[in-house]
Coordinates of C-alpha atoms in Angstrom, one line a residue:
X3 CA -42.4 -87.2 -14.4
X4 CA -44.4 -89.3 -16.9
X5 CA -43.5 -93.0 -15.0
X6 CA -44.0 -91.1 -12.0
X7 CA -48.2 -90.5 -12.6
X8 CA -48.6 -93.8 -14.3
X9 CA -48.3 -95.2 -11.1
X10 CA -51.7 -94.1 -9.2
X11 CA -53.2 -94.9 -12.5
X12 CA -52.3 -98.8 -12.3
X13 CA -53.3 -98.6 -8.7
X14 CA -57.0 -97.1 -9.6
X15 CA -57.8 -99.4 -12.7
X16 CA -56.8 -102.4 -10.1
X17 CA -59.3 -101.3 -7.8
X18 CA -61.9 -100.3 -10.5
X19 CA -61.5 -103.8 -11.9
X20 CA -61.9 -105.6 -8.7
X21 CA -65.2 -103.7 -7.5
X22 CA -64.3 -104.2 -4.0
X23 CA -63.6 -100.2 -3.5
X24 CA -66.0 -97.1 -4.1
X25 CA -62.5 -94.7 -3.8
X26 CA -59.7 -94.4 -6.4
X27 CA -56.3 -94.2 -5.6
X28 CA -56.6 -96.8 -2.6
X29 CA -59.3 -94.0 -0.6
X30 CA -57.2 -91.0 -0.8
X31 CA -59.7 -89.7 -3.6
X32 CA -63.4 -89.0 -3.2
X33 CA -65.7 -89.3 -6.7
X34 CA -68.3 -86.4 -5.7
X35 CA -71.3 -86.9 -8.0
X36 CA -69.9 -89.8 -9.9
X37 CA -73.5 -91.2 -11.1
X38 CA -74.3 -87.5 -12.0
X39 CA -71.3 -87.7 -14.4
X40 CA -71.9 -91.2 -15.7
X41 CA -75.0 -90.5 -16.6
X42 CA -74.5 -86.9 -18.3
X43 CA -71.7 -88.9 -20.2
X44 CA -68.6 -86.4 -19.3
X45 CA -65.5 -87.4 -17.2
X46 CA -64.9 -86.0 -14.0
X47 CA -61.8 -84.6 -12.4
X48 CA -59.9 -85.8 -9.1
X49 CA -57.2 -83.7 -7.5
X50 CA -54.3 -86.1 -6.4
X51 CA -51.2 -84.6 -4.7
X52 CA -48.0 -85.0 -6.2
X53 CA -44.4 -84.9 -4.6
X54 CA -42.0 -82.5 -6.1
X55 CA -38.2 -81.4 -5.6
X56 CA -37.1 -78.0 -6.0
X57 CA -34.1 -76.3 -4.9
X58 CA -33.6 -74.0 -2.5
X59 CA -30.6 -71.5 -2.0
X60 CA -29.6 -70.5 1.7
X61 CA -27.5 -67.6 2.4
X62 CA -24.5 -68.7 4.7
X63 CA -21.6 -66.0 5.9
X64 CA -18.0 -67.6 5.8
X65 CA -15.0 -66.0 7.3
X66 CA -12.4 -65.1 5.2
X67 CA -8.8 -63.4 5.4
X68 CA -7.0 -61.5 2.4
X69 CA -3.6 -60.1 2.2
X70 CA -3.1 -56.3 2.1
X71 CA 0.4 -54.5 2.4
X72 CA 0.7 -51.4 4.7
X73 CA 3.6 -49.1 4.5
X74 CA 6.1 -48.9 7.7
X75 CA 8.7 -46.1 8.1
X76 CA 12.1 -47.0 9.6
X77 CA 15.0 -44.8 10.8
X78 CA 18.2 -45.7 8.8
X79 CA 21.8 -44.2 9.5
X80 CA 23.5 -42.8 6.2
X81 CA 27.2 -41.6 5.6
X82 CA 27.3 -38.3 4.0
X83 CA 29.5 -35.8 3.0
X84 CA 29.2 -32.0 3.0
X85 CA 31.7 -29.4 1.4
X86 CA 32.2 -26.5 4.0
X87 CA 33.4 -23.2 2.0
X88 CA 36.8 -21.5 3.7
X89 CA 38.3 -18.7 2.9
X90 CA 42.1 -17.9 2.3
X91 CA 44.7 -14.9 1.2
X92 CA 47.3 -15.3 -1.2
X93 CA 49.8 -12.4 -1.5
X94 CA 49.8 -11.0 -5.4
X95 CA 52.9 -9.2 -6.8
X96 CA 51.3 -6.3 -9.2
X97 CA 53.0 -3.6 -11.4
X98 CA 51.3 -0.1 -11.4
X99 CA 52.4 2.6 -13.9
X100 CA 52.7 6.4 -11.8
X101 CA 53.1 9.4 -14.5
X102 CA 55.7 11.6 -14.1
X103 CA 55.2 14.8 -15.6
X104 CA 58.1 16.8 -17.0
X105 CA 57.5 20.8 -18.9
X106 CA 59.5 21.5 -22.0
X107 CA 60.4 24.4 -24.4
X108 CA 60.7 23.9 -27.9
X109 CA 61.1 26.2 -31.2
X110 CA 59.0 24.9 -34.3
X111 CA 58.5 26.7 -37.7
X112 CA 55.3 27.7 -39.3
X113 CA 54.6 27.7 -43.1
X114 CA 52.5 31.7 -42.8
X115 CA 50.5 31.6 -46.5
X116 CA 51.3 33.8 -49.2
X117 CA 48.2 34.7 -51.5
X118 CA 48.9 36.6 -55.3
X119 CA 46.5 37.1 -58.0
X120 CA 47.1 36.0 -61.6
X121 CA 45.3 36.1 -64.8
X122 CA 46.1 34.1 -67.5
X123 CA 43.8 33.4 -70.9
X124 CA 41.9 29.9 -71.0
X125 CA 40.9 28.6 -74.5
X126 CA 37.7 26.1 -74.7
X127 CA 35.2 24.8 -76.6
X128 CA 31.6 25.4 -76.8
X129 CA 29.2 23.0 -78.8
X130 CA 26.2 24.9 -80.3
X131 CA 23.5 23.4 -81.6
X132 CA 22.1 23.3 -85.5
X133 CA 18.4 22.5 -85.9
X134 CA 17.1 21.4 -89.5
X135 CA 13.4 20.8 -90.1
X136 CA 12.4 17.7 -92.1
X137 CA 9.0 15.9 -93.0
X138 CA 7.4 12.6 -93.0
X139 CA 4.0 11.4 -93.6
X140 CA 2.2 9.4 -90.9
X141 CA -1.5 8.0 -91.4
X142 CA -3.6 7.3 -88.8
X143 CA -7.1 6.2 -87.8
X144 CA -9.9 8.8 -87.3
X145 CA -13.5 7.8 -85.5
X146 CA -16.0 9.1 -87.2
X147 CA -19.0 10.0 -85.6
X148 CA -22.1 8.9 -87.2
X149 CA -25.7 10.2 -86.2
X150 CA -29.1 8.7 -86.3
X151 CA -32.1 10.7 -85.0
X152 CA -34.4 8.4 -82.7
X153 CA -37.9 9.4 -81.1
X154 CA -39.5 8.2 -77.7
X155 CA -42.3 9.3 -75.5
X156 CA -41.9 10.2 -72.3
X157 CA -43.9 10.6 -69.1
X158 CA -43.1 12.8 -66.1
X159 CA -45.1 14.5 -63.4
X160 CA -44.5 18.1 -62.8
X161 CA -44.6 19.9 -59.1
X162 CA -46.9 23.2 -60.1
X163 CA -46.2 25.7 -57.4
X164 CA -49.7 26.9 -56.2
X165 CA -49.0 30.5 -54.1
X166 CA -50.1 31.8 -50.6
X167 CA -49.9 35.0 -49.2
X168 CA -49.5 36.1 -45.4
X169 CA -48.5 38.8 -43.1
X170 CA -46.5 38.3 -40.3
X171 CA -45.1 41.0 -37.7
X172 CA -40.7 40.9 -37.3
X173 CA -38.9 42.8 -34.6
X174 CA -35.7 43.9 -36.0
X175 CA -32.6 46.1 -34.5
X176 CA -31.0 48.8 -35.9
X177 CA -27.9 50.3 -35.1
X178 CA -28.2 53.8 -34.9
X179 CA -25.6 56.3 -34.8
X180 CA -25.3 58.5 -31.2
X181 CA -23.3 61.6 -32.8
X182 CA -20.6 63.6 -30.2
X183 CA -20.5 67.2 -30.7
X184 CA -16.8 68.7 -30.9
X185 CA -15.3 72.0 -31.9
X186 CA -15.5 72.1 -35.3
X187 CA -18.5 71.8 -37.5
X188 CA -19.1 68.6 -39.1
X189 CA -22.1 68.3 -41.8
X190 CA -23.8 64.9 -41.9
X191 CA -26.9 63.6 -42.6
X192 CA -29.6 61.8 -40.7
X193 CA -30.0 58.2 -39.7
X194 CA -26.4 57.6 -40.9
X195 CA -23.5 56.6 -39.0
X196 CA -20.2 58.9 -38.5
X197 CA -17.0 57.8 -39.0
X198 CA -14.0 59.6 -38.1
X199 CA -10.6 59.2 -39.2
X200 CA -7.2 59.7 -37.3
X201 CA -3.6 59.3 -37.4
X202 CA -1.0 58.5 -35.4
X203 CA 3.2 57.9 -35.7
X204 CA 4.4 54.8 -34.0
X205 CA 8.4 54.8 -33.4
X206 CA 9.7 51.4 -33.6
X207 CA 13.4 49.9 -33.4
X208 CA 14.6 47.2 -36.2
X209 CA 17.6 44.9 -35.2
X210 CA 19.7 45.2 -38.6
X211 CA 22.8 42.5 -38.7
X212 CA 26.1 43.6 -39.6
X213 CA 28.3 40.4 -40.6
X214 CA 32.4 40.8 -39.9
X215 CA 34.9 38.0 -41.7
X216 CA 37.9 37.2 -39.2
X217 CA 40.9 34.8 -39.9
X218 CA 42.9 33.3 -37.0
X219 CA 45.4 30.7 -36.4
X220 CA 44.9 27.9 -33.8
X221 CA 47.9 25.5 -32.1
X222 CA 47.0 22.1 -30.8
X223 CA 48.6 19.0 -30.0
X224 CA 47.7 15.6 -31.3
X225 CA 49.0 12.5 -29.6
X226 CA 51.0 10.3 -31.8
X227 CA 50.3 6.2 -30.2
X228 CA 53.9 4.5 -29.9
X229 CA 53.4 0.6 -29.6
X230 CA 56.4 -1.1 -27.4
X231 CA 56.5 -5.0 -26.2
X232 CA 57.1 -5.8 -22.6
X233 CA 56.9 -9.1 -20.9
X234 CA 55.6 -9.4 -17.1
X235 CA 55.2 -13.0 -15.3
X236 CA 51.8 -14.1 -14.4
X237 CA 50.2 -16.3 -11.5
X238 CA 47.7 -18.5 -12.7
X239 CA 45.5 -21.3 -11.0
X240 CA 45.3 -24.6 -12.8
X241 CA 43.0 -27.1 -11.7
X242 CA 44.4 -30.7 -12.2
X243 CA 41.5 -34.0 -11.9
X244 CA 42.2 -36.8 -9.0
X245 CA 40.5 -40.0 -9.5
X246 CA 39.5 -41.9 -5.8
X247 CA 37.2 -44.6 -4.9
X248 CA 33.8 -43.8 -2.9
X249 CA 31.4 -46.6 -1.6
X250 CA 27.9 -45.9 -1.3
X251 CA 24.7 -47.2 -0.5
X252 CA 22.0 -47.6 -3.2
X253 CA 18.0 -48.7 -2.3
X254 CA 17.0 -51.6 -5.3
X255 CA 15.0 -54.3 -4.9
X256 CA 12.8 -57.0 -7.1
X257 CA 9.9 -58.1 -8.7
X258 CA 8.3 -61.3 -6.8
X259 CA 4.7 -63.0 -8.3
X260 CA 2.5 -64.0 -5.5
X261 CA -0.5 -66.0 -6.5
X262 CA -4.1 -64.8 -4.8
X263 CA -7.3 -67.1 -5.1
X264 CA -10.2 -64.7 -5.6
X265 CA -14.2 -66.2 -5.0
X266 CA -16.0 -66.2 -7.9
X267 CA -19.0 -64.2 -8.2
X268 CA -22.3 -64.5 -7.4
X269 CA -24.9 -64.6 -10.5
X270 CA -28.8 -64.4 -10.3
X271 CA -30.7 -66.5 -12.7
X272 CA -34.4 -67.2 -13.6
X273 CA -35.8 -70.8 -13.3
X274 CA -39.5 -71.7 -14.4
X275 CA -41.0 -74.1 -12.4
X276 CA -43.0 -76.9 -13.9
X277 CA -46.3 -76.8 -15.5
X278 CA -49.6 -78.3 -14.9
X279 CA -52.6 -79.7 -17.1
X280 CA -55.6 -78.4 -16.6
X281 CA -59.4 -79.3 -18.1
X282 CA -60.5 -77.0 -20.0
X283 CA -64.6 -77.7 -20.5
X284 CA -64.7 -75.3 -23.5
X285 CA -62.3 -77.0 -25.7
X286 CA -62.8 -80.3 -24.4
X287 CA -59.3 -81.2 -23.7
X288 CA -56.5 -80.6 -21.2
X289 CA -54.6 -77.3 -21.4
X290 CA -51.0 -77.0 -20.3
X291 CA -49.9 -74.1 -17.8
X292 CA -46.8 -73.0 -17.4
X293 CA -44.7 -73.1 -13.8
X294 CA -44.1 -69.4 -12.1
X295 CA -40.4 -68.3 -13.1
X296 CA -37.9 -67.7 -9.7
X297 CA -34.9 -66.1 -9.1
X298 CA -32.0 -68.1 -7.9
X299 CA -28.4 -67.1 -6.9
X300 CA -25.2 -69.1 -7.9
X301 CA -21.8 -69.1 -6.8
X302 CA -19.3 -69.2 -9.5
X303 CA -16.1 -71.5 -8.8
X304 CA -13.5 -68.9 -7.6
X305 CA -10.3 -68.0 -9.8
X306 CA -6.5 -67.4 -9.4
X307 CA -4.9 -64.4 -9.6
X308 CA -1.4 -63.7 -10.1
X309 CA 0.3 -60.7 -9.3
X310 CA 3.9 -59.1 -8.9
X311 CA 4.9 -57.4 -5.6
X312 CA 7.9 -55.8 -5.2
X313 CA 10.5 -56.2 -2.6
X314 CA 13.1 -53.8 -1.7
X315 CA 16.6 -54.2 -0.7
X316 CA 19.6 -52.1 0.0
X317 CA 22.7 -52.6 -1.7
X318 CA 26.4 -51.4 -1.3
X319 CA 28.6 -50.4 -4.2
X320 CA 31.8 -48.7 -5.2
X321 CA 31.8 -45.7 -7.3
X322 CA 34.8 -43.7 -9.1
X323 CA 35.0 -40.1 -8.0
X324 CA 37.1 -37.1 -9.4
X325 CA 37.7 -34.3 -7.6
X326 CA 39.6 -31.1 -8.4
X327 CA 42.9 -30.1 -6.7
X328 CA 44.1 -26.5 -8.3
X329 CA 47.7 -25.7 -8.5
X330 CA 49.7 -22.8 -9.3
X331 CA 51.8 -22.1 -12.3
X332 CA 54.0 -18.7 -13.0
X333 CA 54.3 -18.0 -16.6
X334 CA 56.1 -15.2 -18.3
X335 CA 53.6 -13.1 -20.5
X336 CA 54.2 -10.7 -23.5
X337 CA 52.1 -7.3 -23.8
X338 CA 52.2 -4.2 -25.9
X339 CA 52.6 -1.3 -24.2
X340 CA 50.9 2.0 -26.0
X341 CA 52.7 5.2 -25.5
X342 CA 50.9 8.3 -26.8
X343 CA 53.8 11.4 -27.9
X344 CA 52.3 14.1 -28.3
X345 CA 52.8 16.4 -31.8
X346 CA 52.3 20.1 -32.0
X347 CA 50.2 21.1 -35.3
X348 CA 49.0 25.0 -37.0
X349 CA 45.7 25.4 -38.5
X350 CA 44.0 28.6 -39.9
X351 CA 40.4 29.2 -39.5
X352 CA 38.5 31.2 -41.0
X353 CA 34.7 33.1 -39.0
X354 CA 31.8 35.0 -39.6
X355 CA 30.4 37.1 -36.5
X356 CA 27.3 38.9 -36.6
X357 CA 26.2 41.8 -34.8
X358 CA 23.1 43.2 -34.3
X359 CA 23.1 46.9 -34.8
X360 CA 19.8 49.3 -33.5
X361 CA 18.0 51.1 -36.2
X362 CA 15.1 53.9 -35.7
X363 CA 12.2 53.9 -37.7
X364 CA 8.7 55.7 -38.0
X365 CA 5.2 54.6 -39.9
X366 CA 2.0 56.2 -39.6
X367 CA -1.4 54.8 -38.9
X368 CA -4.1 56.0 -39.9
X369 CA -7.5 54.7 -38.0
X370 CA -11.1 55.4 -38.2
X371 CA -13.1 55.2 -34.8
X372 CA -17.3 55.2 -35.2
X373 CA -19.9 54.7 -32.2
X374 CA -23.6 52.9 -32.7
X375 CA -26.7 52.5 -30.6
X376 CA -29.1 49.6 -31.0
X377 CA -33.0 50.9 -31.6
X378 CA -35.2 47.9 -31.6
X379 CA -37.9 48.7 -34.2
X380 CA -41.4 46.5 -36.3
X381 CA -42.2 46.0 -39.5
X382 CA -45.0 44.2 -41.2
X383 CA -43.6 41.9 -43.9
X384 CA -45.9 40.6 -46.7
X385 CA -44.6 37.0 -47.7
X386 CA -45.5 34.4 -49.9
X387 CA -45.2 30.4 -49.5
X388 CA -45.4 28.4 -52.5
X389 CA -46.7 24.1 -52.4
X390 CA -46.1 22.0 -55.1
X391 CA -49.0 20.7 -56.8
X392 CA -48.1 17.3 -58.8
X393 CA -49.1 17.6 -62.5
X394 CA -48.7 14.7 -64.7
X395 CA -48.0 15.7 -68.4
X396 CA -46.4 14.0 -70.9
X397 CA -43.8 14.5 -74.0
X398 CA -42.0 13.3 -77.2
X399 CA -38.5 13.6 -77.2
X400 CA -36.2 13.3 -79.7
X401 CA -32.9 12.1 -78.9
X402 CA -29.8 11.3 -81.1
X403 CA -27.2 8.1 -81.3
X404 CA -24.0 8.4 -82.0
X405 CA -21.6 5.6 -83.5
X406 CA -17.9 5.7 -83.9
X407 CA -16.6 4.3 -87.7
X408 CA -13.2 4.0 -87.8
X409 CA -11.5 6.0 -90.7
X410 CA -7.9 5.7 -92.1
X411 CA -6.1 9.3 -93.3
X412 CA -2.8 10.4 -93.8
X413 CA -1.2 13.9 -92.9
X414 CA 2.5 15.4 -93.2
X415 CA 4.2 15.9 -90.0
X416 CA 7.1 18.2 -89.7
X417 CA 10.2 17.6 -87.2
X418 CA 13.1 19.1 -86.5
X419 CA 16.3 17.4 -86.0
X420 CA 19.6 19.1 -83.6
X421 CA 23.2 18.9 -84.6
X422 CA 26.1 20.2 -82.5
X423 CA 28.7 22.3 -83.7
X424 CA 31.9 23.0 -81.9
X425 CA 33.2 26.2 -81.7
X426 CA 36.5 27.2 -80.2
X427 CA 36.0 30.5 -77.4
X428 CA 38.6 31.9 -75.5
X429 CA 38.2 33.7 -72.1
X430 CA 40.2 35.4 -68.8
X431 CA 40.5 33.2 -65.6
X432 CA 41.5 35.1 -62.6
X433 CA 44.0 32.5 -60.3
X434 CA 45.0 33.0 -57.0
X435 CA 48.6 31.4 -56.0
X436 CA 49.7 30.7 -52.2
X437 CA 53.4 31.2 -51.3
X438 CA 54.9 29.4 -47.7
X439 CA 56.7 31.4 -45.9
X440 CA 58.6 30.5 -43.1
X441 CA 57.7 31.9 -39.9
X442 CA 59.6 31.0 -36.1
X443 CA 57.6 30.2 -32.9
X444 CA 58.4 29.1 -29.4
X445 CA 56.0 26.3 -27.6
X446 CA 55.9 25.3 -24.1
X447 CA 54.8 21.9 -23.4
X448 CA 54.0 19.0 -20.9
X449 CA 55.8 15.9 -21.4
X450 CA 54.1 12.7 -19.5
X451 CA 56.5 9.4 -19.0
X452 CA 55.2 6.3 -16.8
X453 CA 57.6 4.9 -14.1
X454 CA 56.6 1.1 -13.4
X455 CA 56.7 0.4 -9.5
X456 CA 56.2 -3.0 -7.8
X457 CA 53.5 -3.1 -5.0
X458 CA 51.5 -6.2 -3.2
X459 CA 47.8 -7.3 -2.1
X460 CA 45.9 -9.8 0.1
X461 CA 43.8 -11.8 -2.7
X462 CA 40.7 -13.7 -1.0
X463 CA 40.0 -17.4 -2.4
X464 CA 37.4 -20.0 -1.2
X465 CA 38.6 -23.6 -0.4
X466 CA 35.6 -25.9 -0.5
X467 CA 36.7 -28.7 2.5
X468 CA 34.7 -32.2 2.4
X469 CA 33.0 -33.1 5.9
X470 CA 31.9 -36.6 6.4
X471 CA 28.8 -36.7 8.7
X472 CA 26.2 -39.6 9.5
X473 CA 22.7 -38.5 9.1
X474 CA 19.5 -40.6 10.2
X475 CA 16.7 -40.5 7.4
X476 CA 13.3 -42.7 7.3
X477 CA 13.1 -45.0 4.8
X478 CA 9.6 -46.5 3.4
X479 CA 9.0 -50.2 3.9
X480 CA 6.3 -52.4 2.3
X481 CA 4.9 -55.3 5.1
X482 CA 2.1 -57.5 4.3
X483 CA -0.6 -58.1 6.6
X484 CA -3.7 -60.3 6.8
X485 CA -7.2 -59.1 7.2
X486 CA -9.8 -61.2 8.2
X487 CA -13.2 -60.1 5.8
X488 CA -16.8 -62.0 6.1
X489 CA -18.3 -63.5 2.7
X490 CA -22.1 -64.1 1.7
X491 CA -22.3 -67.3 0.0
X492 CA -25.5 -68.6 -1.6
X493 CA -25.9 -72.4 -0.5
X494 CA -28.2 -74.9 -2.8
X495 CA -30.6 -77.4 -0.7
X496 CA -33.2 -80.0 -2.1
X497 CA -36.4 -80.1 -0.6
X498 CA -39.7 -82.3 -1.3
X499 CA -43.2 -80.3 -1.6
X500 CA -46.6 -82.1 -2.0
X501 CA -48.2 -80.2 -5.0
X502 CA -52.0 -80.9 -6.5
X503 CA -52.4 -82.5 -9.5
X504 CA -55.6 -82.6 -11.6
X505 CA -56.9 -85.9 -13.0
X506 CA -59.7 -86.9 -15.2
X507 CA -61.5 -90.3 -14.6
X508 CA -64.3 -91.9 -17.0
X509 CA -67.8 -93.1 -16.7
X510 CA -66.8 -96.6 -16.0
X511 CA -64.9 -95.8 -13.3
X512 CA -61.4 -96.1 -14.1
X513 CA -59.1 -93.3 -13.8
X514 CA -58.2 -92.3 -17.3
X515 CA -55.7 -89.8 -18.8
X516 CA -54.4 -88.6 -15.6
X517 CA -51.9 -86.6 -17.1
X518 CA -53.9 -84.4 -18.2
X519 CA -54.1 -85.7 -22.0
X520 CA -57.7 -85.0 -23.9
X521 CA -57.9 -88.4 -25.7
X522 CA -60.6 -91.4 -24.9
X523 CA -60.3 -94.4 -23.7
X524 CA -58.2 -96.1 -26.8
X525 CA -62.0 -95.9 -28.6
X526 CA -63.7 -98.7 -26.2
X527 CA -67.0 -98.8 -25.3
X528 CA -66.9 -101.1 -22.9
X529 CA -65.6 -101.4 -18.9
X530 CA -63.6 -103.6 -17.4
X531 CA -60.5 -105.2 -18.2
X532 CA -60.0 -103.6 -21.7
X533 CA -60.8 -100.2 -20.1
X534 CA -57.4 -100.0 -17.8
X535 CA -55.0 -101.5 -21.3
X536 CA -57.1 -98.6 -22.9
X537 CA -56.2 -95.7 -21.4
X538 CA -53.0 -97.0 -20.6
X539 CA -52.0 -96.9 -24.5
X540 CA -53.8 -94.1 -25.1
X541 CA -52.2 -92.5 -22.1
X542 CA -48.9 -93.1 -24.0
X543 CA -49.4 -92.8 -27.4
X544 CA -51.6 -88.8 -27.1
X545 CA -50.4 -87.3 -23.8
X546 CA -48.6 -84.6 -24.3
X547 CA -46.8 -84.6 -21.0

């Protein structure tokens, strides 16, 4: 920028030199009042335009396409197998025990109890107790009191009752006496209530128990478990594993890394334009202004993406199966057999039974019967009501303190101690004794025996049967697909401006500092020849552009 303004300041000291021009810059500037300034002594200022390149961006749409996958559904035809449930019978060979009951007469013998009373003399010893006294001297600690006599004064407010009296009017009942007359004469005095007593006899009936001891022999049977081991054969099902071969079809597939350019962004960024150099009068010098600061859009370079898509595929394969075939298998089975035999037993038992026997009896009450009648009445009642009046008084009170001083004394205790004595005692025991007598009985009774009988059933079992079927089921499928999409891309362009430029000449004519610099001509007085070498060093060695 600096070479660039040097050169229409060559040009203008040429022409100032020369004198054959009255215009700088070969008549594209007018001086305006150039004798006015040359003779006031200031410079003067010439606006010369200036060519300047600045970028512009333009916005531009491109067309672009990217690659998108879309999911597609497709019918596919799949063996399969389904286990249909059938029933069957099998005939089962069971054994079922029938009683058979059979009655029986038998004679037993019963033990009948024989009770006798003895006495015979029991000798035994009795321990009796000797007590002795004895004594021992124990000390101990006594607390004595001790007392000392203290005096305080006291203040406390009394409640003095002051006394009113007054008269007030109370209605008040009375129950008075309404007397009956009756044949006999009954003396009595006034205003007071009669009371009359009387008597009657109430029967009443008292349930009295009357308790009976009975003795009486009772038969029962108890069944007697026989254990005997029987052996029976058994149908069972075993279930035996087949291995077989099965080929099926199984959806895998793989991982595949496309790569994907993506355009770069587009980032905004500030720019300042350049400045200018303007006189300022006041401070006698040129003063730089800054450019006006733009917004601009750039395109970053676009980057590569890599990604992994994945692709599916079917594959067939052979898988081992097992299935379950059952079979049947007879074995021969021991069992215990329980057999209950029954047992004829005696027992005697001994009752209480109460009755409940009627008894008459007779009690008198005696009962006093008395009638009043209300008679509301007045009164007038003198009473008295009583305030408290607080008195303040006060009082010296003597009070005493009490402190416990431990004291040691002794005393004489007596104890007594016990000894037992044995003594030898004899005594009468009354005994009963119990003979057995034998006594015959006869018994009817029910014999039960089991007869085993064979008999058959219809068992129902379910066979599951494997049905191979082909069945049509959609399957999901990843395609990719293009898409064309439009892009907004920020384009840069140079273009040339012609821009004003501010430049200060001096009094001899000769276009000096026209960057905009506040220094002299180099320091010479004089015009001509010097002037343009001047300004043209101190062009270079002050300016500041």
């Amino acid at each position: 920028m600096r070479r660039l303004l040097l050169v229409p300041v060559m040009l203008a000291s040429l022409a100032a030199f020369s004198g054959q021009a009255n215009a700088a810059y070969c008549g594209t500037i007018s001086y305006q009042d150039a004798g006015e300034a040359a003779s006031s002594g200031c410079c003067g200022t010439t606006t010369v335009m200036k060519t300047v390149r600045r970028t512009v961006y333009e916005k531009r749409t491109e067309q672009r396409t990217r690659t998108e996958y879309q999911t597609v559904t497709e019918d596919k035809v799949i063996n399969t197998t389904r286990m249909v449930p059938e029933t069957r019978y099998r005939t089962v060979n069971y054994t079922v025990r029938t009683p058979v009951y059979e009655t029986k007469t038998r004679q037993y013998t019963v033990m009948k109890p024989v009770y006798e009373q003895h006495t015979r003399q029991v000798c035994y010893t009795v321990k009796r107790p000797v007590y002795k006294t004895h004594q021992k001297e124990v000390q101990y600690t006594v607390m004595k009191p001790v007392y000392e006599t203290h005096n305080k004064v006291i203040n406390y407010t009394v409640m003095k009752p002051v006394y009113e009296t007054h008269t007030k009017v109370i209605n008040y009942t009375v129950m008075k006496p309404v007397y009956e007359k009756h044949e006999k004469v009954i003396n009595y005095t006034v205003k007071k209530p009669v009371y009359e007593t009387r008597e009657r006899v109430i029967n009443y009936t008292v349930m009295k128990p009357v308790y009976e001891q009975h003795e009486r022999t009772i038969n029962y049977t108890v069944m007697v478990p026989t254990q005997e081991t029987r052996t029976r054969e058994v149908v069972r099902t075993i279930t035996k594993p087949v291995n077989y071969t099965r080929t099926i079809t199984v959806n895998g597939g793989h991982w595949e890394t496309q790569t994907e350019e993506i355009p770069g962004p587009v980032q905004r960024r500030v720019i300042r334009e350049p400045g200018t150099w303007t006189w300022d009068p006041c401070q006698c010098k040129c003063v730089y202004c800054p450019g006006e600061c733009r917004v601009e859009c750039v395109q970053c370079p676009p980057r590569t993406v890599c990604k992994k898509v994945w692709v599916p595929t079917c594959e067939t394969k052979e898988i081992n199966c097992v299935r379950y075939e059952r079979e049947c298998v007879t074995e021969c089975v021991p069992y215990t057999v329980c057999k209950m035999v029954p047992e004829c037993r005696t027992k005697t038992c001994t009752y209480t039974t109460c009755k409940m026997v009627p008894e008459c009896r007779q009690k008198t009450c005696t009962y006093t019967v008395c009638r009043t009648v209300c008679e509301p009445r007045s009164r007038t009642v003198c009473y008295t009501t009583c305030k408290m009046v607080p008195e303040c008084k006060q009082r010296t009170c003597t009070y005493t303190t009490c402190k416990m001083v431990p004291e040691c004394r002794t005393r004489t205790v007596c104890y007594q101690t016990c000894e037992w004595v044995c003594e030898q005692r004899t005594k009468d025991v009354c005994y009963t004794t119990c003979k057995m007598v034998p006594e015959c009985k006869t018994q009817t009774y029910t014999v039960c025996s089991y007869k085993c009988e064979t008999r058959c059933k219809q068992v129902p079992y379910t066979v599951c049967t494997p049905v191979c079927e082909q069945k049509t089921i959609q399957v999901c499928k990843r395609v990719p697909v293009c898409v064309p999409y439009e892009v907004t891309v920020c384009v840069p362009r140079t273009i040339c401006e012609q821009v004003p430029v501010q430049v200060c000449c001096d009094p001899c004519g000769c276009c000096c500092n026209p960057c905009g610099c506040g220094d002299s001509c180099g320091g010479s007085s004089s015009c001509g020849s010097s002037c343009g070498s001047s300004c043209d060093s101190g062009c270079d060695s002050g300016c500041g552009c």
